[in-house]
PDB file of C-alpha atoms and ligand atoms in Angstrom:
ATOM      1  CA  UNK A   1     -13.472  20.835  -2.511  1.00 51.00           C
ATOM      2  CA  UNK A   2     -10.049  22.049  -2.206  1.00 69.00           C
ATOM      3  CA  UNK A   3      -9.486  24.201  -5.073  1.00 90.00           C
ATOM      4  CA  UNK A   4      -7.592  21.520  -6.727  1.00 97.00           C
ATOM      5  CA  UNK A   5      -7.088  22.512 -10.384  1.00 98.00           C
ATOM      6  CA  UNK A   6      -5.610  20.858 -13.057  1.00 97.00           C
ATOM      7  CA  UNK A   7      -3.714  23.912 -14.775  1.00 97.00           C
ATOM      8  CA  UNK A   8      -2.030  24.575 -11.463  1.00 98.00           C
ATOM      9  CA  UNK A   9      -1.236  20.792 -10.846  1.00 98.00           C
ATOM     10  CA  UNK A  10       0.372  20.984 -14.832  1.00 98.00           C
ATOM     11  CA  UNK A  11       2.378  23.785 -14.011  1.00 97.00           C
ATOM     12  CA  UNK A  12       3.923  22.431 -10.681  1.00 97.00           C
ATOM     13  CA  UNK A  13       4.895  18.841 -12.440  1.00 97.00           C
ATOM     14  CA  UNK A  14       8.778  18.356 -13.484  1.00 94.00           C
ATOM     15  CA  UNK A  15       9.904  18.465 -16.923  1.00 96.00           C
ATOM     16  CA  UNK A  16       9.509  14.739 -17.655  1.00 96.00           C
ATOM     17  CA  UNK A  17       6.131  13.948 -15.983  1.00 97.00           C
ATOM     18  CA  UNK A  18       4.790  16.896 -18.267  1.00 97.00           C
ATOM     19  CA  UNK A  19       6.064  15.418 -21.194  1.00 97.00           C
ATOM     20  CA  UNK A  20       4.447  12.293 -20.330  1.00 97.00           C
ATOM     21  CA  UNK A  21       1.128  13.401 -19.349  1.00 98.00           C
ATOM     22  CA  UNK A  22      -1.953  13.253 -21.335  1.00 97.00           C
ATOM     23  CA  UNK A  23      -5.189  13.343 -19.936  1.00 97.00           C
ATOM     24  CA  UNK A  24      -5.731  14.961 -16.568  1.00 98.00           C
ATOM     25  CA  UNK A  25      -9.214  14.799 -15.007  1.00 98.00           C
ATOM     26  CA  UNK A  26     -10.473  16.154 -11.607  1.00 98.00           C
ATOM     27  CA  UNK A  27     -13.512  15.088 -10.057  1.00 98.00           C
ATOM     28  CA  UNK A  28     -16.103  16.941  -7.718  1.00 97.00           C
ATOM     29  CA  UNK A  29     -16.914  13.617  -6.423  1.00 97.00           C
ATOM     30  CA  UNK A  30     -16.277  10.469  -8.177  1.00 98.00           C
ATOM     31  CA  UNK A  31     -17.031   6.751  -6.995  1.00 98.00           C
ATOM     32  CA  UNK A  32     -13.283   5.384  -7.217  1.00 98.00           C
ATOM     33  CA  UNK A  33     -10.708   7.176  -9.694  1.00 98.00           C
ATOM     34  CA  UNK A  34      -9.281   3.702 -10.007  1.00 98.00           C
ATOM     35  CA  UNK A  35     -12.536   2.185 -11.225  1.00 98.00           C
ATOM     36  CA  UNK A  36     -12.867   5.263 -13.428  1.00 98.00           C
ATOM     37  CA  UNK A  37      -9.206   5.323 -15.573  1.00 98.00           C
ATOM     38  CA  UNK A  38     -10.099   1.054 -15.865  1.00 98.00           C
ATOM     39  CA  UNK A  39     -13.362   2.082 -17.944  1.00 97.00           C
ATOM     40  CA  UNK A  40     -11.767   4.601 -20.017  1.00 97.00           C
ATOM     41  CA  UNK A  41      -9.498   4.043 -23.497  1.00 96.00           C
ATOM     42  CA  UNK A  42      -5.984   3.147 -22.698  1.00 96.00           C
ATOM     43  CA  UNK A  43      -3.611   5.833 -22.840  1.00 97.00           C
ATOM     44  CA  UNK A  44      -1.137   5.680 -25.994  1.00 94.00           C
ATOM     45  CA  UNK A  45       2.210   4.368 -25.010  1.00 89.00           C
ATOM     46  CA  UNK A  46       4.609   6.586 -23.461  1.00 92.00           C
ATOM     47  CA  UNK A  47       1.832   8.416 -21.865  1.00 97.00           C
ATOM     48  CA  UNK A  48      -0.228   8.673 -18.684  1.00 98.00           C
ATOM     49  CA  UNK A  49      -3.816   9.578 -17.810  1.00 98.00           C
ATOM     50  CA  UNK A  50      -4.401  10.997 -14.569  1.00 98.00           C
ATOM     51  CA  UNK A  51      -7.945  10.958 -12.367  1.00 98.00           C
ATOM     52  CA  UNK A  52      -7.781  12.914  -9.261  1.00 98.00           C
ATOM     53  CA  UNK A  53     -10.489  13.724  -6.469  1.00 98.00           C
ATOM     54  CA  UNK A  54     -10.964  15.107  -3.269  1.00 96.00           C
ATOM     55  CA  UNK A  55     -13.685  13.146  -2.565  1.00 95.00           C
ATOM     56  CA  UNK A  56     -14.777   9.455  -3.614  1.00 96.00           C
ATOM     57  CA  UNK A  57     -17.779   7.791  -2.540  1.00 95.00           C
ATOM     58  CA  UNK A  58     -16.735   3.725  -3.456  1.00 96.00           C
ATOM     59  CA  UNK A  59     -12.723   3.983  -3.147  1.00 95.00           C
ATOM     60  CA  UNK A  60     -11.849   0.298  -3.136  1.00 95.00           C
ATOM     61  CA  UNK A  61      -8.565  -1.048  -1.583  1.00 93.00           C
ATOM     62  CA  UNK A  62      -6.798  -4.465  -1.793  1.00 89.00           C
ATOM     63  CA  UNK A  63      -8.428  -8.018  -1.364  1.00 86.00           C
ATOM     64  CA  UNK A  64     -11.870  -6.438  -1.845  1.00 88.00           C
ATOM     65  CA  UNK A  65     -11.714  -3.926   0.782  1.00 88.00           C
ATOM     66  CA  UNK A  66     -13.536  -0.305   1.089  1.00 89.00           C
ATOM     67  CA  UNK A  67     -10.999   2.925   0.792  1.00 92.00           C
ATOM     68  CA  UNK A  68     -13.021   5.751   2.529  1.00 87.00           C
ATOM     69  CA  UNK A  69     -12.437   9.958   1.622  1.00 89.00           C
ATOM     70  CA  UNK A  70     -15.248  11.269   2.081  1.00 88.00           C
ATOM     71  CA  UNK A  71     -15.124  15.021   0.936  1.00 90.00           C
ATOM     72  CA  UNK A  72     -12.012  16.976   1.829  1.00 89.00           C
ATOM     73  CA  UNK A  73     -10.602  13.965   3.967  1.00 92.00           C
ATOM     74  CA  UNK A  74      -7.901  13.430   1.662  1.00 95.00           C
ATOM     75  CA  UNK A  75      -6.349  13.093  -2.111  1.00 97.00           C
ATOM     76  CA  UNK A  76      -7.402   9.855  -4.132  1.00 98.00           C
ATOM     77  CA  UNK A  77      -5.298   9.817  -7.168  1.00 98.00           C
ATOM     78  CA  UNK A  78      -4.766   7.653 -10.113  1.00 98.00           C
ATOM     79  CA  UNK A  79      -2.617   7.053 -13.350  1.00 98.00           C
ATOM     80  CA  UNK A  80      -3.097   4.892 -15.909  1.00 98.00           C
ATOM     81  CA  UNK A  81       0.124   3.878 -18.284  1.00 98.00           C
ATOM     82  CA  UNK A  82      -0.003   1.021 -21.313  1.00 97.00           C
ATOM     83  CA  UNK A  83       2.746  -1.362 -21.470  1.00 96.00           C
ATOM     84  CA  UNK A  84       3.615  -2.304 -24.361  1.00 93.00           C
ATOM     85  CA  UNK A  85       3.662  -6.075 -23.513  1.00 91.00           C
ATOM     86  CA  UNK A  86       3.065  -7.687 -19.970  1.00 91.00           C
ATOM     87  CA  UNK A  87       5.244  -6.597 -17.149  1.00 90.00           C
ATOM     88  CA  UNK A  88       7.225  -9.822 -15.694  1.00 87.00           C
ATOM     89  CA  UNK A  89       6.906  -8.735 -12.131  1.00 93.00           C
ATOM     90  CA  UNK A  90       4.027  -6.277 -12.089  1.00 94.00           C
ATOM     91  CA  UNK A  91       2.573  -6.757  -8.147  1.00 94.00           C
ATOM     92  CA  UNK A  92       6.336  -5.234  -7.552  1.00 97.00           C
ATOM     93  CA  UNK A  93       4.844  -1.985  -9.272  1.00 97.00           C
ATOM     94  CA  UNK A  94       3.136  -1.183  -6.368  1.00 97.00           C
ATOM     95  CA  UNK A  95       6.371  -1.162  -3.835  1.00 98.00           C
ATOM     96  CA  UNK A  96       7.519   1.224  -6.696  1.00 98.00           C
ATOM     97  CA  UNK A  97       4.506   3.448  -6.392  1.00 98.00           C
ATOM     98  CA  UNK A  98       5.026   3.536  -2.568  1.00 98.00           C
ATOM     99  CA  UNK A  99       8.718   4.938  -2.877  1.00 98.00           C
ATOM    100  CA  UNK A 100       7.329   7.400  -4.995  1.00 98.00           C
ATOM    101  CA  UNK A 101       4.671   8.338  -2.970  1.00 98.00           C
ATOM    102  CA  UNK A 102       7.462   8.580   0.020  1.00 98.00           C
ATOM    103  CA  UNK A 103      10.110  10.918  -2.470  1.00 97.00           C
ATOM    104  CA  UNK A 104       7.055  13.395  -2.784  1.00 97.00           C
ATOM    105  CA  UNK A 105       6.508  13.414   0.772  1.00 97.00           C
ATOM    106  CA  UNK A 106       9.953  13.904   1.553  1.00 96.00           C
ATOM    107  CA  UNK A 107      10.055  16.456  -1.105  1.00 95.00           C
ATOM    108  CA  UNK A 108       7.145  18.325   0.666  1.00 95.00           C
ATOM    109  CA  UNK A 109       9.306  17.814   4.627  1.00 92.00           C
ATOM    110  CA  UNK A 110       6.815  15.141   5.342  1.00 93.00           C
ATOM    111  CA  UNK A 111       9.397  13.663   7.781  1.00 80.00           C
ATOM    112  CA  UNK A 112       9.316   9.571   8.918  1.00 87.00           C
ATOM    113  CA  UNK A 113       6.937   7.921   6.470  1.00 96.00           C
ATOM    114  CA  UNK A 114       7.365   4.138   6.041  1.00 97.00           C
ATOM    115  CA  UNK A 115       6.057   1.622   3.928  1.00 97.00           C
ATOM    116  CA  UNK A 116       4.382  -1.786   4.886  1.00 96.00           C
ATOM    117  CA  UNK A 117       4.311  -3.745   2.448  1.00 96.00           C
ATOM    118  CA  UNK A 118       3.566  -4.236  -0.389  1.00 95.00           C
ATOM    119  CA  UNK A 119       1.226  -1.242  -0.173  1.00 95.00           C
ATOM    120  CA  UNK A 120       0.343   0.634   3.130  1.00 95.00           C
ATOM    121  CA  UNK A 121       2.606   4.340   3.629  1.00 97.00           C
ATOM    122  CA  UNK A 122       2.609   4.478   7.609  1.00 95.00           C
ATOM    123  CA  UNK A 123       3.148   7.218  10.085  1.00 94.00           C
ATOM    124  CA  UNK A 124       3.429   7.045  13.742  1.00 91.00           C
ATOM    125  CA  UNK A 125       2.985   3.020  13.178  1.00 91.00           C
ATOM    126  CA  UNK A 126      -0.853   4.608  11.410  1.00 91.00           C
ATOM    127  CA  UNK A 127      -1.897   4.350   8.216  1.00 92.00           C
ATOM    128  CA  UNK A 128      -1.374   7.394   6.242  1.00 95.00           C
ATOM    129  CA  UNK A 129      -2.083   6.226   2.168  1.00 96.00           C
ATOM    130  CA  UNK A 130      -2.520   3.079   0.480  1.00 96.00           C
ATOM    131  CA  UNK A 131      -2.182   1.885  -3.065  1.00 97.00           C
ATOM    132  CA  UNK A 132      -4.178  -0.379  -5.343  1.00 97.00           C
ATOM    133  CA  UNK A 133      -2.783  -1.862  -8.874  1.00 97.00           C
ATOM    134  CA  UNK A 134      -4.980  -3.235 -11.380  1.00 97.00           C
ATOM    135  CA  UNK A 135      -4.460  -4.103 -14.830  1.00 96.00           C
ATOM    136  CA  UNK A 136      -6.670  -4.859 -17.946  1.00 95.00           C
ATOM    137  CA  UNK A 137      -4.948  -6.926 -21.094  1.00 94.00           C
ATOM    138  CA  UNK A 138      -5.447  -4.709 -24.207  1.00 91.00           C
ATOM    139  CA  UNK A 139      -6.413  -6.575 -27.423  1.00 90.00           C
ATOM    140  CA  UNK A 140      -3.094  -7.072 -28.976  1.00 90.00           C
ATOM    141  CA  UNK A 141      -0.969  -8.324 -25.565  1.00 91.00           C
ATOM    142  CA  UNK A 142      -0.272  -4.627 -24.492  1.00 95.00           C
ATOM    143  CA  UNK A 143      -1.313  -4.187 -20.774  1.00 96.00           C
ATOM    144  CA  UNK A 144      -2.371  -1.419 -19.284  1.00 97.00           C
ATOM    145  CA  UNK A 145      -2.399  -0.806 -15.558  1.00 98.00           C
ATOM    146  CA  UNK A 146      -4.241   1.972 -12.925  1.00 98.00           C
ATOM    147  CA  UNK A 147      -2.245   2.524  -9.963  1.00 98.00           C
ATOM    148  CA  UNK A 148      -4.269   4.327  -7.299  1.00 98.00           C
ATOM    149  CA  UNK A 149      -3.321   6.246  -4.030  1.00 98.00           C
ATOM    150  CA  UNK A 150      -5.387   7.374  -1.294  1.00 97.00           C
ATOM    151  CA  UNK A 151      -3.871  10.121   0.993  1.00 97.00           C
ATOM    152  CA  UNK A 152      -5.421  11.013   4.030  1.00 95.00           C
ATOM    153  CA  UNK A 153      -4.704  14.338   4.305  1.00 95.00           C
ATOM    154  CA  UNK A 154      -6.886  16.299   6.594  1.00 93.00           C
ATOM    155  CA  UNK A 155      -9.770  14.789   9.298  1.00 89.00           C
ATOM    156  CA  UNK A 156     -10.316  17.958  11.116  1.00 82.00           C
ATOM    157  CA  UNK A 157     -14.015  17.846  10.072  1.00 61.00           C
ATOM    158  CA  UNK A 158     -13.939  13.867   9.224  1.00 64.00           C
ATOM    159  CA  UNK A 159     -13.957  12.103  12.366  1.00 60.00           C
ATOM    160  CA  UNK A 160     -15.281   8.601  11.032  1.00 60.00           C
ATOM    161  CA  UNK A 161     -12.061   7.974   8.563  1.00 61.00           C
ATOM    162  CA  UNK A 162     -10.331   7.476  11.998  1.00 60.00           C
ATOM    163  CA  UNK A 163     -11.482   3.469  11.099  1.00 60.00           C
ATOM    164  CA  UNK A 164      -9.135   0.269  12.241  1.00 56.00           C
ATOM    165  CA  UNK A 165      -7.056  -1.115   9.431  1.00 60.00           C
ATOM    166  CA  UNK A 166      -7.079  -4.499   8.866  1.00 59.00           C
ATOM    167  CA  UNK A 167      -4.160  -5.714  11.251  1.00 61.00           C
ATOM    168  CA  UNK A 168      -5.644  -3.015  14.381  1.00 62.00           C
ATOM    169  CA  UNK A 169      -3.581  -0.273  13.309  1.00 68.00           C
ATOM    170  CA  UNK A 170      -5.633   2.979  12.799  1.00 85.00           C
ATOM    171  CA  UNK A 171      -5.419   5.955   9.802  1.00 90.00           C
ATOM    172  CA  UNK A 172      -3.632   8.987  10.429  1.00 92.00           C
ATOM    173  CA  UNK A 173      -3.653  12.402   8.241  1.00 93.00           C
ATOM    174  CA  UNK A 174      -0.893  14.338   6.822  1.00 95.00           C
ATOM    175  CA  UNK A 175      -1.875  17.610   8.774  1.00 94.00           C
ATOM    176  CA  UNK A 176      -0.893  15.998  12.146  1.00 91.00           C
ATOM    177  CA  UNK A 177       2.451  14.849  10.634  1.00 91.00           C
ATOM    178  CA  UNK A 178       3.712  18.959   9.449  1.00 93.00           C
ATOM    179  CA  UNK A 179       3.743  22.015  10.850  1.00 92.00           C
ATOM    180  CA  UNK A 180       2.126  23.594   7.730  1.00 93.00           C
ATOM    181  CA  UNK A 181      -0.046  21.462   5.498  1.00 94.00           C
ATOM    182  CA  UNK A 182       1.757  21.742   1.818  1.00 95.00           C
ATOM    183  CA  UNK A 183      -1.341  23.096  -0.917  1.00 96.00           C
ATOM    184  CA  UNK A 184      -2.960  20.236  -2.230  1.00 97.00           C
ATOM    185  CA  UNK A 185      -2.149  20.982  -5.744  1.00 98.00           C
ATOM    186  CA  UNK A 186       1.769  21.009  -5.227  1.00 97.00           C
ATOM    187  CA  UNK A 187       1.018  17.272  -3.334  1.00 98.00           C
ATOM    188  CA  UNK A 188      -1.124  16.256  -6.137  1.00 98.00           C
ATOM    189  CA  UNK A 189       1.738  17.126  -8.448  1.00 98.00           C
ATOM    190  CA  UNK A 190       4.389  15.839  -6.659  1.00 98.00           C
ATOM    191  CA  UNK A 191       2.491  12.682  -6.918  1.00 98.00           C
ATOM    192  CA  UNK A 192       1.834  12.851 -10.786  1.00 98.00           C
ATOM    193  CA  UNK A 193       5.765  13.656 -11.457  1.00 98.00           C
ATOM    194  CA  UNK A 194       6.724  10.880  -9.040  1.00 98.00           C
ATOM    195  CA  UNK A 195       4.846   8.084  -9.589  1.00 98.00           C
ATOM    196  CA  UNK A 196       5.140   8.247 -13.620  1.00 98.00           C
ATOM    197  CA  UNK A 197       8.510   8.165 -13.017  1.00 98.00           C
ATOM    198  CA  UNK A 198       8.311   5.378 -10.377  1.00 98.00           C
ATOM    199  CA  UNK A 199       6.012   3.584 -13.613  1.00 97.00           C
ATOM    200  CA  UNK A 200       8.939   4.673 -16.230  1.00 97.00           C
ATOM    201  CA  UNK A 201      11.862   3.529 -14.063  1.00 97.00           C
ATOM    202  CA  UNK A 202       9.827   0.402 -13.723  1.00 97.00           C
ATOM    203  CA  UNK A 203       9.235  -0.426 -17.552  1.00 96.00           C
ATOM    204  CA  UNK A 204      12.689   0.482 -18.631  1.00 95.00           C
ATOM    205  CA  UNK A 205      14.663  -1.301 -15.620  1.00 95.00           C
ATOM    206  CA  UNK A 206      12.209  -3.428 -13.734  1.00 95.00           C
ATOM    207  CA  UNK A 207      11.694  -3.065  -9.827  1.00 96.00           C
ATOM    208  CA  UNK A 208      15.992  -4.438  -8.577  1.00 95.00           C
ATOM    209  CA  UNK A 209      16.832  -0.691  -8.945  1.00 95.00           C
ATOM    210  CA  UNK A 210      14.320   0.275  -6.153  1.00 96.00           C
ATOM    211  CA  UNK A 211      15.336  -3.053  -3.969  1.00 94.00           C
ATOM    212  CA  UNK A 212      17.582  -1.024  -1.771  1.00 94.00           C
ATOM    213  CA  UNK A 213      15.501   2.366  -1.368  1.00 96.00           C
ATOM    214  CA  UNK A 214      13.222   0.204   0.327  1.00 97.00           C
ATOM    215  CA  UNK A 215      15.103  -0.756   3.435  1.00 96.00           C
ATOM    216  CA  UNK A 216      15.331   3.464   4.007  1.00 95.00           C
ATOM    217  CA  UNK A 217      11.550   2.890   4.765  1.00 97.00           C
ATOM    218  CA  UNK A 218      10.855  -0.730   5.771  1.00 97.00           C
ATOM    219  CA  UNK A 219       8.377  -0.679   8.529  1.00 96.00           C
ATOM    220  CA  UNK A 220       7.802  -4.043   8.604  1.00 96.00           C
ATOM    221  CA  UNK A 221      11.347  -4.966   8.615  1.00 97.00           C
ATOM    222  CA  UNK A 222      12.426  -6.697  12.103  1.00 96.00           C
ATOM    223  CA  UNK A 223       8.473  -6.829  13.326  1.00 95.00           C
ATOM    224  CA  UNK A 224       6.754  -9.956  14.273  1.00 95.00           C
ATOM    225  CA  UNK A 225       4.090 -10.160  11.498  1.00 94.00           C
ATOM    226  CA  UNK A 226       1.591 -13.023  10.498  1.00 94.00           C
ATOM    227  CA  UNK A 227       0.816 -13.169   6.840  1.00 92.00           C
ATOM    228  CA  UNK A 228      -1.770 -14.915   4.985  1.00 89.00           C
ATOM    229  CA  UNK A 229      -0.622 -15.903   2.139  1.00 83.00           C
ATOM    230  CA  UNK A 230      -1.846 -18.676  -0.023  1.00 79.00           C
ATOM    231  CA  UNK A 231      -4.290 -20.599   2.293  1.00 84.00           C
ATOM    232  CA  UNK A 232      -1.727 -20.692   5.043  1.00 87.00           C
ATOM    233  CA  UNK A 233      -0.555 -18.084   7.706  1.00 91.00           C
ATOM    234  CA  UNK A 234       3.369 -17.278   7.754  1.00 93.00           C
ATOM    235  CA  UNK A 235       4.642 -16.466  11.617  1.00 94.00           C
ATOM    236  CA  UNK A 236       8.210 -14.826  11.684  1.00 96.00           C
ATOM    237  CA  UNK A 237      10.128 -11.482  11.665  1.00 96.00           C
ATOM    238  CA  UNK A 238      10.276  -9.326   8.622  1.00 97.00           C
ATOM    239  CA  UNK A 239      13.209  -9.487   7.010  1.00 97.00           C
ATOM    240  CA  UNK A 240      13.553  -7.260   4.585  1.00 97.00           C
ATOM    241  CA  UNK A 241      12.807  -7.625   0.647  1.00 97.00           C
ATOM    242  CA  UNK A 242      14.159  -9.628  -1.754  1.00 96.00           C
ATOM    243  CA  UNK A 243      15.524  -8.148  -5.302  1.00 95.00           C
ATOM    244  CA  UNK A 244      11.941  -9.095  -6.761  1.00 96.00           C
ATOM    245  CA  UNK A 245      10.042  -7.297  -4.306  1.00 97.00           C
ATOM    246  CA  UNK A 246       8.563 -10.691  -2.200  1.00 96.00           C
ATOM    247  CA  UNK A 247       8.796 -10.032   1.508  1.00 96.00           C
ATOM    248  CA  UNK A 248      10.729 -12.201   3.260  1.00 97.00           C
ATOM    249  CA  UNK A 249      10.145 -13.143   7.066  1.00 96.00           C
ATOM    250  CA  UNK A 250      12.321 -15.333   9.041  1.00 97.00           C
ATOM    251  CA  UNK A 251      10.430 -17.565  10.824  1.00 95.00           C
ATOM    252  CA  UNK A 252      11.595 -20.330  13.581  1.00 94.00           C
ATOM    253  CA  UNK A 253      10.711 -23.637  11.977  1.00 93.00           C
ATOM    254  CA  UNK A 254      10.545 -22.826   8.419  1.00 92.00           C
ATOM    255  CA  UNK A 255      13.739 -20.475   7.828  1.00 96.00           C
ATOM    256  CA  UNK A 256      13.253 -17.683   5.709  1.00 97.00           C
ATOM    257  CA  UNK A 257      10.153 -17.449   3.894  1.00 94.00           C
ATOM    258  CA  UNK A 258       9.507 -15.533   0.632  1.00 94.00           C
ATOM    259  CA  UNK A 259       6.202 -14.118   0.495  1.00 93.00           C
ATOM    260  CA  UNK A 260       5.102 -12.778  -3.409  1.00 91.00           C
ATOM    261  CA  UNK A 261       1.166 -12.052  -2.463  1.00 85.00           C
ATOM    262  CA  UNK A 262      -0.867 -11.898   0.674  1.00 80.00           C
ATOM    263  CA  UNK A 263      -1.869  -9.475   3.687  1.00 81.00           C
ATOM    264  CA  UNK A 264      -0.458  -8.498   6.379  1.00 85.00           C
ATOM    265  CA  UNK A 265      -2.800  -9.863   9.288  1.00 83.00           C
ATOM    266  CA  UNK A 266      -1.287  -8.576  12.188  1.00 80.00           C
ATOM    267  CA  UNK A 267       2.083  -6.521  12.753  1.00 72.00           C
ATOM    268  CA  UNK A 268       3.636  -6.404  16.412  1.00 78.00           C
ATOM    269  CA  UNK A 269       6.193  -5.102  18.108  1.00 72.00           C
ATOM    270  CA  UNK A 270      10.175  -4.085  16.437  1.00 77.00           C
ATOM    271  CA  UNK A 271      12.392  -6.799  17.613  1.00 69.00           C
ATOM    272  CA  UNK A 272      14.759  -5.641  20.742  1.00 64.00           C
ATOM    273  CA  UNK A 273      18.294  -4.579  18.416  1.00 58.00           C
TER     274      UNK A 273
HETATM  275  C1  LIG B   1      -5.425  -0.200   0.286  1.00 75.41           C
HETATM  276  O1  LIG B   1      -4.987   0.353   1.302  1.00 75.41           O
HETATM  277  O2  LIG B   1      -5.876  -1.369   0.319  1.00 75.41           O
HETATM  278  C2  LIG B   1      -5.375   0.522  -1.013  1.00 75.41           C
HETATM  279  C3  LIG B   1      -6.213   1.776  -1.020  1.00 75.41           C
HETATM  280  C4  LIG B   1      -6.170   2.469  -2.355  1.00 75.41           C
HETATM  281  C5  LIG B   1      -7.106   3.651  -2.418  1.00 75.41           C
HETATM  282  C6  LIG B   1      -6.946   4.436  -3.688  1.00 75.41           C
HETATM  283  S1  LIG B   1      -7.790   5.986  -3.633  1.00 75.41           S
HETATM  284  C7  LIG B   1      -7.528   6.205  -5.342  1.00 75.41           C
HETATM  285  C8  LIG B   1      -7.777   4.872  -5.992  1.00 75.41           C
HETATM  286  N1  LIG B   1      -9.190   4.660  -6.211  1.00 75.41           N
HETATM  287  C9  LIG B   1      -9.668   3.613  -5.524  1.00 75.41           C
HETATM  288  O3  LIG B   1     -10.851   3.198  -5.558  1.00 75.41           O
HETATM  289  N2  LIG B   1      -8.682   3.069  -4.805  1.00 75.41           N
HETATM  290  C10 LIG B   1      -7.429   3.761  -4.974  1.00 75.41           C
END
């Protein structure tokens, strides 16, 4: 455990994220803080409940993979918000998340961290966090949704995290990214104050007002990828994102594609400038 405390972690959030928080829960060891906020009564409108651990023993990531943290490995942290009626564009919520995620780092002098999208944050071309959105329909239309971030923070004494990602890449921790590892409560705060206002920003204006943040952090953008997406595989360059969110990936025989769900399988070289 790393002394993570919740009246610390309240007194190191920004005015607004504060005002906006209701519940904040931290686990000795939890199975997935996702699964967790999904079970529990949705938060009233307007405010946010927070699950946080250091160590979770089922993490779950997209497409029915595993998320492993084993204790002290990293910060697995999640926030659940109630829309009042369904978000038009809500996989987009999760590129939203990621900027976030990257203005806390930045906020910390994390230097460098990129996005892949829609949901990898990547360091020295390794995986430092991921993100998982789910949502549950409320009786009534209003929808409420758990966005979920794993960290990897420190694998000093957690060799096995060093697993392959899906497309061959492998996970890297914050520690090896800074000279001096911020505390974890003033990251876990950071991430409270900036992802519910990632979430509000998103309900009041939708995701076009983060289209153009993202190319400050597009990993993917001028790579050879292959996606899966829909039963077929998409071969082409990354090519930025549209004002929606969907990646789009110039490819030789089909033009530009627009990809709105799917995986990156495999991620290769930055095309020569
Ligand atoms: C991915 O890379 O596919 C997404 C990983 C998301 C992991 C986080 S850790 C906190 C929250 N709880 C979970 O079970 N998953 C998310």
């Amino acid at each position: 455990m790393n002394n993570l405390d919740a009246d610390v972690i309240r007194l190191n959030l920004g005015d607004a994220a504060a005002e906006r928080l209701g519940q904040l829960e931290i686990f000795a060891e939890i199975d997935s803080t996702n699964s967790y906020l999904m079970q529990q009564p949705a938060p009233a409108p307007g405010k946010i409940h927070v699950a946080l651990t250091d160590n979770q023993t089922a993490g779950r990531g997209r497409h029915g993979r595993s998320w492993q943290s084993p204790q002290g490995s990293g910060l697995c942290l999640s926030i659940a918000h109630t829309f009042a009626s369904p978000p038009t564009n809500l996989p987009a919520l999760t590129l939203a998340i990621g900027l976030g995620a990257i203005k806390t780092l930045d906020d910390l002098n994390v230097p460098a961290v990129q996005l892949k999208w829609p949901n990898d944050l990547i360091a020295l071309d390794s995986k430092l966090g991921g993100i998982l959105t789910e949502a549950q329909t409320q009786p009534g239309g209003a929808v409420t949704v758990v966005s979920g971030i794993g960290l990897n923070i420190d694998f000093n004494e957690r060799p096995e995290v060093l697993l392959e990602m899906d497309d061959g890449r492998r996970a890297i921790d914050l520690k090896s990214q800074v000279a001096e590892l911020p505390e974890w409560n003033r990251i876990a705060a950071g991430l409270v104050s900036e992802l519910s206002q990632a979430i509000a920003d998103y309900e009041s204006g939708g995701f076009k007002q983060f289209s153009s943040q993202w190319a400050q952090h597009d990993w993917l953008f001028g790579r050879e990828v292959t996606i899966s997406a829909q039963g077929r595989q998409i071969k082409g360059t990354g090519a930025g994102i549209g004002d929606d969110g969907a990646l789009l990936v110039d490819t030789l025989s089909e033009g530009r594609q627009r990809v709105t769900s799917g995986s990156v399988v495999m991620a290769g070289a930055r095309e020569p400038a």
